[in-house]
Amino acid sequence: MPAVPPASSADVRVPWHASLRTRLMAWVGLLLALLLLAGFATAFLAARERVLADAEARTRYEARQAADRLDATMRSVRVSGEAMIELNNRVALTRAELLEAMEAMLDANPVTVGGLVALEPGVLADRAPLAFYVGIAARGVPDRDLLADGYDLAGREWYQRTLQATSPWWSEPYFNETAGGRYMTTLNLPLRDRSARRIGMVSLDVPVQALSSSLESLRTVTGQRTALFAPEGTIAVHPERGIAFAHDLPGYIARAGRSDLAPMEAARVQQRPLQFTHADARDGTVRYSVLQPVGGSGWTLQLSMGRDAMLAGLDSAMRMLGLIGGLVALLAALAVLRLARRITVPLTELTTSAGHFANGEFDWPVPHDARGDEVGVMARALERARDSIRQQLDEIGRYATERQKLQSELDIARGIQMSMLPRDRDFAVGDIRYRLQARLEPAKAVGGDFHGHFLQGADRVWFVVGDVSDKGVPAALFMARVVTVLEVATAASDAPDRVLADAARHLSENNDACMFATVLCGVLDLASGELAIASAGHDAPLLRHADGRIDSIPLESGPALGFDAVDGFEVWRGRLQPGDLLFAWTDGVTEAFDGDDLAFGEERMQAALRTAGSAAEACDGMLIAVHAFAAGVAQSDDITVFAIDCGSQPVPAAWSMVLDVPGGRDRLPEVLAGVEAHLHAAGIDSGRVHDAQVIVEELACNVMDHGAQAGVDAMRLDVTAADGRVVLELRDNGAAYDPLAHPVPDLDADLEDRPIGGLGIHLVRELAQDARYHRDAGWNHMRVVLEAIPSPT
Amino acid sequence: MAISVRIHSLLPNGSQRVEVGGRLDTHTYGELDDRLTLVLAAKVQSLVLDLAQLDYVSSAGVRSIFRARKLLAARGGTLVLANTQPQVQKVFDIVKAVPLSEIFSSVEEADAYLDKIQKRIARGDQDD
C-alpha cells in the first residue's frame, strides 16, 4: 500500500485571504456598499433639486416680505409728509403752529429724525418765507432756522427739483453731520396750494440705519445677504465692507468685476423684480439672487442666498446617511461572515477528519453528520466513504493473505510438477548405450512446458517434449493432463502418429478452456537404434552426427493437440547411430530474447549443439548459451531442452537389417544411411561406400520391383567390412530369380534406340569385383564383394 | 538426404543450366523428372547439368538424366554434364548414358562445347 502523507493542521488551515469566508464577506460588503451608493446618489440628486427649489422659493418669499416691510416704513414716512401737506393746505396755521405740527408729526413717526418745512414768500399770513429745519432733539437732531443762517435754499438743486416734482421723491443717501454724523435719506414732498401753485416743500429725514434695521433679521439666515439700492443706484446696504455709500451699483459692477450682476442693474433701472442665479467670478461662489423693488419708492432690495448655504443642510444629512449606510454594509458583511462560519468551520473540521482517515485513524469522529443542510450531506458522504475505504482495506488485507497462501500453494504445485517430470535415464543394449537428458526451467512458478519418457517393454523407449499454450497454473494443470494422456496412449501404441492421434482425440474432448499443446512424440528402438518421430505443432528435432554435421529432421508437423480430434500425423523414421545426438526443444529456447529484442534463434542453437559431447552437455550447454545470450533479461517463456545421445561402440564386424516387402521401399534411405554409417565407421573410403550404396539400392529395388509378383514378403541385408573387402549379402524369400541372368543392355546403340531402363544390374556387375547368386533353402541369396582400400584414418 | 535442384535462368542462346545436388536415387529421381519436364517444356536447346553437389547416383537417377537427354535429342538439342564427382562419374562411365565427350569437368568447358555445336549447326543450316 502506498504511504499516505500525514494530515497536518497546516493542510487544513486556509490562509485568511483565500478563505471562502473572507471572500463572501468582501463580496457581500462591496455589493451592498455599491447598492447603497447608487441609492444615495439618486436620492441626493433628487433631494438637492428639491432643496434648491425650496431655498429659492424661501428666498423669493423673504425678499418680498423684506421689501414689504421697507415699503411700509417708507410709506409711513410719506404718510407723515402728506399729512403735513394736508394740514397746511386745509388749516391756515401760523409759523409756530406749523413748526409745532411738524415736530409732532416727526415725533409720531419713529423713523424720522427731522424735517424741513420751506414756504415761498406770501404763503404764510405774515408773507414772510419760511425755511426751518425741525429736529427731534431726543433723536439727536437740533432745530435750525435756515433762513436766519442765510442758507441758500433756492440755490439747492434738490429744492428746485422738489418744487417741480408732482410726487414725493427719495434722495440718495448722504452723510449728515448736523444730524449726528449719520447717513440719511430724505423724502421730499412738494407743497401745492389749491390752485396747484408751487408754494414750498416738506422733507423728512430718515437715517439709512432706520431702514436697514428692518433687514437685520434677514442676516440671521446663514449665507443670506441683503443689499439695498437707492433710486439712483447708490448702494445703501451691502454685505461687503466699505462698499455701502461709497459706490453706486454700476460703479461696483465695474470695479469689482461683477459682470454677473449686470442683469440686475438693468432690472433695477426698470424697477422690475428679478430672480436669477449667478456666479461670483472672483471666488466662484454661486448665488441665487432676488431683486425686489420697494413699493413705488424707487428703492430696490436684493436678497441673495449662497448655493453652498442652501445645500449645507443637505450635505450634512447626506454625510450622516452615508455613515449609516456604511455601517449597515459593515454590519451586513459581519453577518455574512458569521453565516459563512457556519459553512467553513464545519468544512475545516471535516477536512481534519478526512486527514485522520488518510492516516488510517478510521475511528476519528465525523462531526456535523446530523445537520440537515449541505454540510450534513457532505459529512454523511464522508462517513460512507470512510466505511467503504475501511471495508476495502479489510478486503485488500484478506486478499493479501489469500495471495500469500496461493503463493505457497504455487510453490507446492511447482514441486509436484517437477516431480512429474522423469529423471534423466540411461539405457544400454549390448554395446550401445543411450542417454536421455532433459532440463526444464519454468518462466513462472509453474509452467506449461513438459518432457517425459516411458519404457514400453524391454527395448522401446517413448519420449515426448511439449509446450502448453499460456503459462502459470492453468497451463500446468493442462500439462499434467497432456502428460497423462500421452503416457496412456504410448503404452498401447506402436507408432508416434497413432499416439498423437489418440491424444488429440482425448484432449479435444471437454476442452472448454481452449488450451492446446504442441507435442513432439518419438519412439526409440533400443535394439536397432531405429527412431520414429511425429510432431503435433512442435519444432522438428535436430540430429547431430558424429562428424559434427547437423541435420534438421524433415518432419511435417500436424496440428497442435487440443483443437480437434485429428488423424494422419506424418512420421519420420531414422536411426540413431553411435555418435549421433537427437536434440529437441521448446520455443522458450529459440525465442529467448536479449536486451535488443533479438531472438536466440536456431542458428545459435546449432552452434551450441555442434560441439556437445553428450546429451547432458547438449542440454546444459544450451541453457548456458541461452542465459548468456539473454544476459539478465527476464525469461519470457518456459525453457525446455531434451537430448538423446547414442554411445560409441566398437566397430561391429557386421551390420544387418531386415526389411518388410512390400512397403520397405520407403525405408530405403534409412537402409542406405545405415550402410554408409557402418562402412564409414569401418574405415571404408567414400568412393567404395558410394558404390556399395548403389549396389544395395539396385538389388533392393530389383527385389521390390519384381518380388511382389514373386511372393517376397521379407528381405534381409547383411553388410560386412573386413580385410579390405566389403561383402554385401541380400536375401529374399521370393520365387527363385537370378538377377545376373538379366542380359547386358546394348550401351553402344543409337540414342534413339536405347531403352531407358535395364541399367541397374549392369551397374552392379560393373561396380562389383564379384557378384554371385544362388538359391539357398527357399531364399534368393545375392553376394556381392567390393575390393576396398581402407582410408588412412 | 534429399535432392536439391536449382534451375538457372534460360540464356538467350537457348542454353539452360541446372544444378543438381544431394542424392539422386530411387526416392528422389521423381522430383528431378518433374523439374526437368518443366524445364524442357520451354524452348530449351541445350541443358548443362551442374552435378558439383551431387554425392550419390544410382541407376534410377541415371535413367532420369537419360530420359531428359533423349527428349532433347529428339528436338536436336544437347545435354551435357559438368563437375561430376568421381563416384558419380564412375556410374555414368559404366552405363554410358551420356557420351564421355559430353561430360566436362567445369561449366565453362561445357558452355564452350555447346557454343561450338551451335556454330556448327548454324554453319550447316547455311550450307543447306
Coordinates of C-alpha atoms in Angstrom, one line a residue, chain A residues 90-335:
Chain A
R90 CA -56.6 122.8 4.9
V91 CA -55.8 124.8 8.0
A92 CA -54.4 128.3 8.0
L93 CA -51.6 127.8 10.5
T94 CA -49.2 130.3 11.8
R95 CA -45.4 129.7 11.5
A96 CA -45.2 128.5 15.1
E97 CA -48.2 126.2 14.7
L98 CA -46.9 124.8 11.5
L99 CA -43.5 124.0 13.1
E100 CA -45.3 122.6 16.1
A101 CA -47.3 120.4 13.9
M102 CA -44.2 119.4 12.0
E103 CA -42.5 118.4 15.2
A104 CA -45.5 116.4 16.4
M105 CA -45.6 114.7 13.1
L106 CA -41.9 113.8 13.1
D107 CA -42.1 112.7 16.7
A108 CA -45.0 110.5 15.9
N109 CA -43.1 108.5 13.3
P110 CA -40.3 106.5 14.9
V111 CA -38.0 106.5 11.9
T112 CA -38.0 110.2 11.1
V113 CA -35.3 112.3 12.9
G114 CA -36.0 115.7 11.4
G115 CA -37.7 117.5 8.7
L116 CA -37.6 120.7 6.6
V117 CA -40.5 123.0 6.0
A118 CA -40.0 125.6 3.4
L119 CA -42.6 128.0 2.2
E120 CA -42.3 130.6 -0.5
P121 CA -42.9 134.2 0.5
G122 CA -46.5 135.2 0.7
V123 CA -47.8 131.8 1.8
L124 CA -47.9 132.5 5.4
A125 CA -50.1 135.1 6.9
D126 CA -47.1 137.3 7.5
R127 CA -46.0 136.8 3.9
A128 CA -42.5 136.0 5.1
P129 CA -40.8 133.0 3.6
L130 CA -40.1 130.0 5.8
A131 CA -37.2 127.7 5.8
F132 CA -37.0 125.9 9.0
Y133 CA -35.5 122.5 9.9
V134 CA -37.3 120.9 12.7
G135 CA -35.1 118.4 14.5
I136 CA -36.1 115.9 17.1
A137 CA -33.7 116.7 19.9
A138 CA -34.5 113.3 21.5
R139 CA -33.2 111.7 18.3
G140 CA -30.0 113.8 18.4
V141 CA -31.0 116.3 15.8
P142 CA -31.2 120.1 16.6
D143 CA -33.6 122.7 15.1
R144 CA -32.2 125.1 12.6
D145 CA -33.6 128.1 11.1
L146 CA -32.1 128.1 7.7
L147 CA -33.4 131.5 6.8
A148 CA -31.7 133.0 9.7
D149 CA -28.5 131.2 8.9
G150 CA -28.7 132.6 5.4
Y151 CA -28.8 129.1 3.8
D152 CA -29.3 129.4 0.1
L153 CA -32.3 127.2 -0.2
A154 CA -33.4 128.3 -3.6
G155 CA -30.0 127.6 -4.9
R156 CA -30.2 123.9 -4.0
E157 CA -30.8 121.6 -6.8
W158 CA -32.9 119.2 -4.7
Y159 CA -35.2 122.2 -3.7
Q160 CA -35.8 123.1 -7.2
R161 CA -36.5 119.5 -8.1
T162 CA -39.0 119.2 -5.4
L163 CA -40.8 122.4 -6.4
Q164 CA -41.0 120.9 -9.9
A165 CA -42.0 117.5 -8.7
T166 CA -45.5 116.2 -8.9
S167 CA -45.0 113.5 -6.4
P168 CA -42.7 112.9 -3.4
W169 CA -39.2 111.5 -4.1
W170 CA -36.4 109.9 -2.1
S171 CA -33.0 111.4 -2.1
E172 CA -29.8 109.3 -2.4
P173 CA -28.2 108.7 1.0
Y174 CA -25.9 111.4 2.1
F175 CA -23.8 112.0 5.1
N176 CA -25.3 114.4 7.5
E177 CA -23.0 115.9 10.1
T178 CA -25.6 118.1 11.8
A179 CA -27.9 115.2 12.3
G180 CA -25.3 113.3 14.3
G181 CA -22.9 112.1 11.6
R182 CA -25.2 109.6 10.1
Y183 CA -26.2 108.6 6.6
M184 CA -29.6 109.9 5.9
T185 CA -32.1 109.7 3.2
T186 CA -34.7 112.3 2.7
L187 CA -38.2 112.1 1.3
N188 CA -39.0 115.3 -0.5
L189 CA -42.6 116.3 -0.9
P190 CA -43.7 119.3 -3.0
L191 CA -46.3 121.8 -1.5
R192 CA -49.0 123.0 -3.7
D193 CA -52.0 125.2 -2.9
R194 CA -55.5 124.6 -4.1
S195 CA -54.7 126.2 -7.4
A196 CA -51.7 123.9 -7.8
R197 CA -49.2 126.7 -7.3
R198 CA -45.8 125.6 -6.0
I199 CA -45.7 127.1 -2.6
G200 CA -42.8 125.2 -0.9
M201 CA -41.9 121.8 0.2
V202 CA -41.8 119.5 3.1
S203 CA -39.0 116.9 3.6
L204 CA -38.5 114.2 6.2
D205 CA -35.1 112.8 7.1
V206 CA -34.8 109.1 7.8
P207 CA -31.5 107.6 8.9
V208 CA -30.5 104.9 6.5
Q209 CA -29.9 102.9 9.6
A210 CA -33.6 103.0 10.4
L211 CA -34.3 101.4 7.0
S212 CA -31.6 98.8 7.1
S213 CA -32.5 97.8 10.6
S214 CA -35.7 96.2 9.2
L215 CA -33.3 94.0 7.2
E216 CA -31.4 92.8 10.2
S217 CA -33.5 89.7 10.7
L218 CA -32.5 88.5 7.2
R219 CA -28.9 88.3 8.1
T220 CA -29.5 85.7 10.7
V221 CA -30.0 83.2 8.0
T222 CA -26.6 81.7 7.1
G223 CA -25.5 82.5 3.6
Q224 CA -28.2 85.1 3.1
R225 CA -27.1 88.5 2.1
T226 CA -29.0 91.7 1.6
A227 CA -28.2 94.8 -0.4
L228 CA -30.3 98.0 -0.7
F229 CA -30.1 100.3 -3.6
A230 CA -31.2 104.0 -3.6
P231 CA -33.3 105.2 -6.5
E232 CA -30.3 106.5 -8.4
G233 CA -28.4 103.3 -7.7
T234 CA -26.3 104.3 -4.7
I235 CA -25.6 101.3 -2.6
A236 CA -27.1 101.9 0.9
V237 CA -26.7 98.5 2.4
H238 CA -24.1 96.0 1.2
P239 CA -22.7 92.8 2.8
E240 CA -19.1 93.7 1.9
R241 CA -17.3 96.2 4.0
G242 CA -16.6 99.6 2.5
I243 CA -19.0 99.3 -0.4
A244 CA -22.1 101.0 1.1
F245 CA -22.4 104.7 0.3
A246 CA -19.1 104.6 -1.5
H247 CA -20.4 103.2 -4.8
D248 CA -23.5 103.0 -6.9
L249 CA -24.3 99.6 -8.4
P250 CA -22.9 100.2 -11.9
G251 CA -19.7 101.5 -10.3
Y252 CA -19.5 98.5 -8.1
I253 CA -20.1 96.1 -11.0
A254 CA -17.3 97.7 -12.9
R255 CA -14.9 98.0 -10.0
A256 CA -15.3 94.6 -8.5
G257 CA -15.7 92.8 -11.8
R258 CA -19.2 91.6 -11.0
S259 CA -20.5 91.3 -14.5
D260 CA -22.8 88.6 -13.2
L261 CA -24.8 91.4 -11.6
A262 CA -25.4 93.3 -14.9
P263 CA -28.9 91.9 -15.5
M264 CA -29.8 93.0 -12.0
E265 CA -28.7 96.6 -12.7
A266 CA -30.9 96.6 -15.8
A267 CA -33.9 95.3 -13.8
R268 CA -33.2 97.9 -11.1
V269 CA -33.2 100.7 -13.5
Q270 CA -36.5 99.5 -14.9
Q271 CA -37.8 98.9 -11.3
R272 CA -38.9 95.3 -12.1
P273 CA -38.4 92.3 -10.0
L274 CA -35.8 89.7 -11.0
Q275 CA -34.8 86.3 -9.8
F276 CA -31.6 84.8 -11.1
T277 CA -28.6 82.5 -10.3
H278 CA -25.2 83.9 -10.8
A279 CA -21.6 83.1 -10.0
D280 CA -19.2 85.5 -8.4
A281 CA -16.3 85.3 -10.9
R282 CA -13.8 86.2 -8.0
D283 CA -14.3 83.1 -5.9
G284 CA -16.7 81.0 -8.0
T285 CA -19.4 81.1 -5.4
V286 CA -22.8 80.5 -6.9
R287 CA -25.7 82.5 -5.5
Y288 CA -29.4 82.9 -6.1
S289 CA -30.5 86.5 -6.0
V290 CA -33.9 88.1 -5.9
L291 CA -34.2 91.8 -6.8
Q292 CA -37.4 93.3 -5.4
P293 CA -38.5 97.0 -5.9
V294 CA -39.6 98.5 -2.6
G295 CA -43.1 99.8 -3.5
G296 CA -43.0 102.9 -5.6
S297 CA -40.2 104.4 -3.7
G298 CA -37.6 103.8 -6.3
W299 CA -35.5 101.8 -3.8
T300 CA -34.7 98.2 -4.6
L301 CA -33.8 95.3 -2.3
Q302 CA -31.5 92.5 -3.3
L303 CA -31.7 89.3 -1.3
S304 CA -29.2 86.6 -2.3
M305 CA -28.6 83.1 -1.0
G306 CA -25.4 81.2 -1.4
R307 CA -25.9 77.8 -3.0
D308 CA -23.4 76.2 -0.6
A309 CA -25.5 77.5 2.2
M310 CA -28.7 76.2 0.6
L311 CA -27.1 72.7 0.3
A312 CA -25.3 72.8 3.6
G313 CA -28.1 71.0 5.3
L314 CA -28.4 68.5 2.6
D315 CA -24.7 67.7 2.6
S316 CA -24.6 67.1 6.3
A317 CA -27.7 65.0 6.0
M318 CA -26.1 63.0 3.3
R319 CA -23.0 62.6 5.2
M320 CA -25.0 61.2 8.0
L321 CA -26.9 58.9 5.7
G322 CA -23.6 57.7 4.1
L323 CA -22.2 57.0 7.5
I324 CA -25.3 55.0 8.4
G325 CA -25.1 53.2 5.0
G326 CA -21.5 52.2 5.6
L327 CA -22.4 51.0 9.0
V328 CA -25.2 48.9 7.5
A329 CA -22.9 47.4 4.9
L330 CA -20.3 46.6 7.5
L331 CA -22.9 45.0 9.7
A332 CA -24.2 43.0 6.8
A333 CA -20.7 41.8 5.9
L334 CA -20.2 40.8 9.5
A335 CA -23.4 39.0 9.5

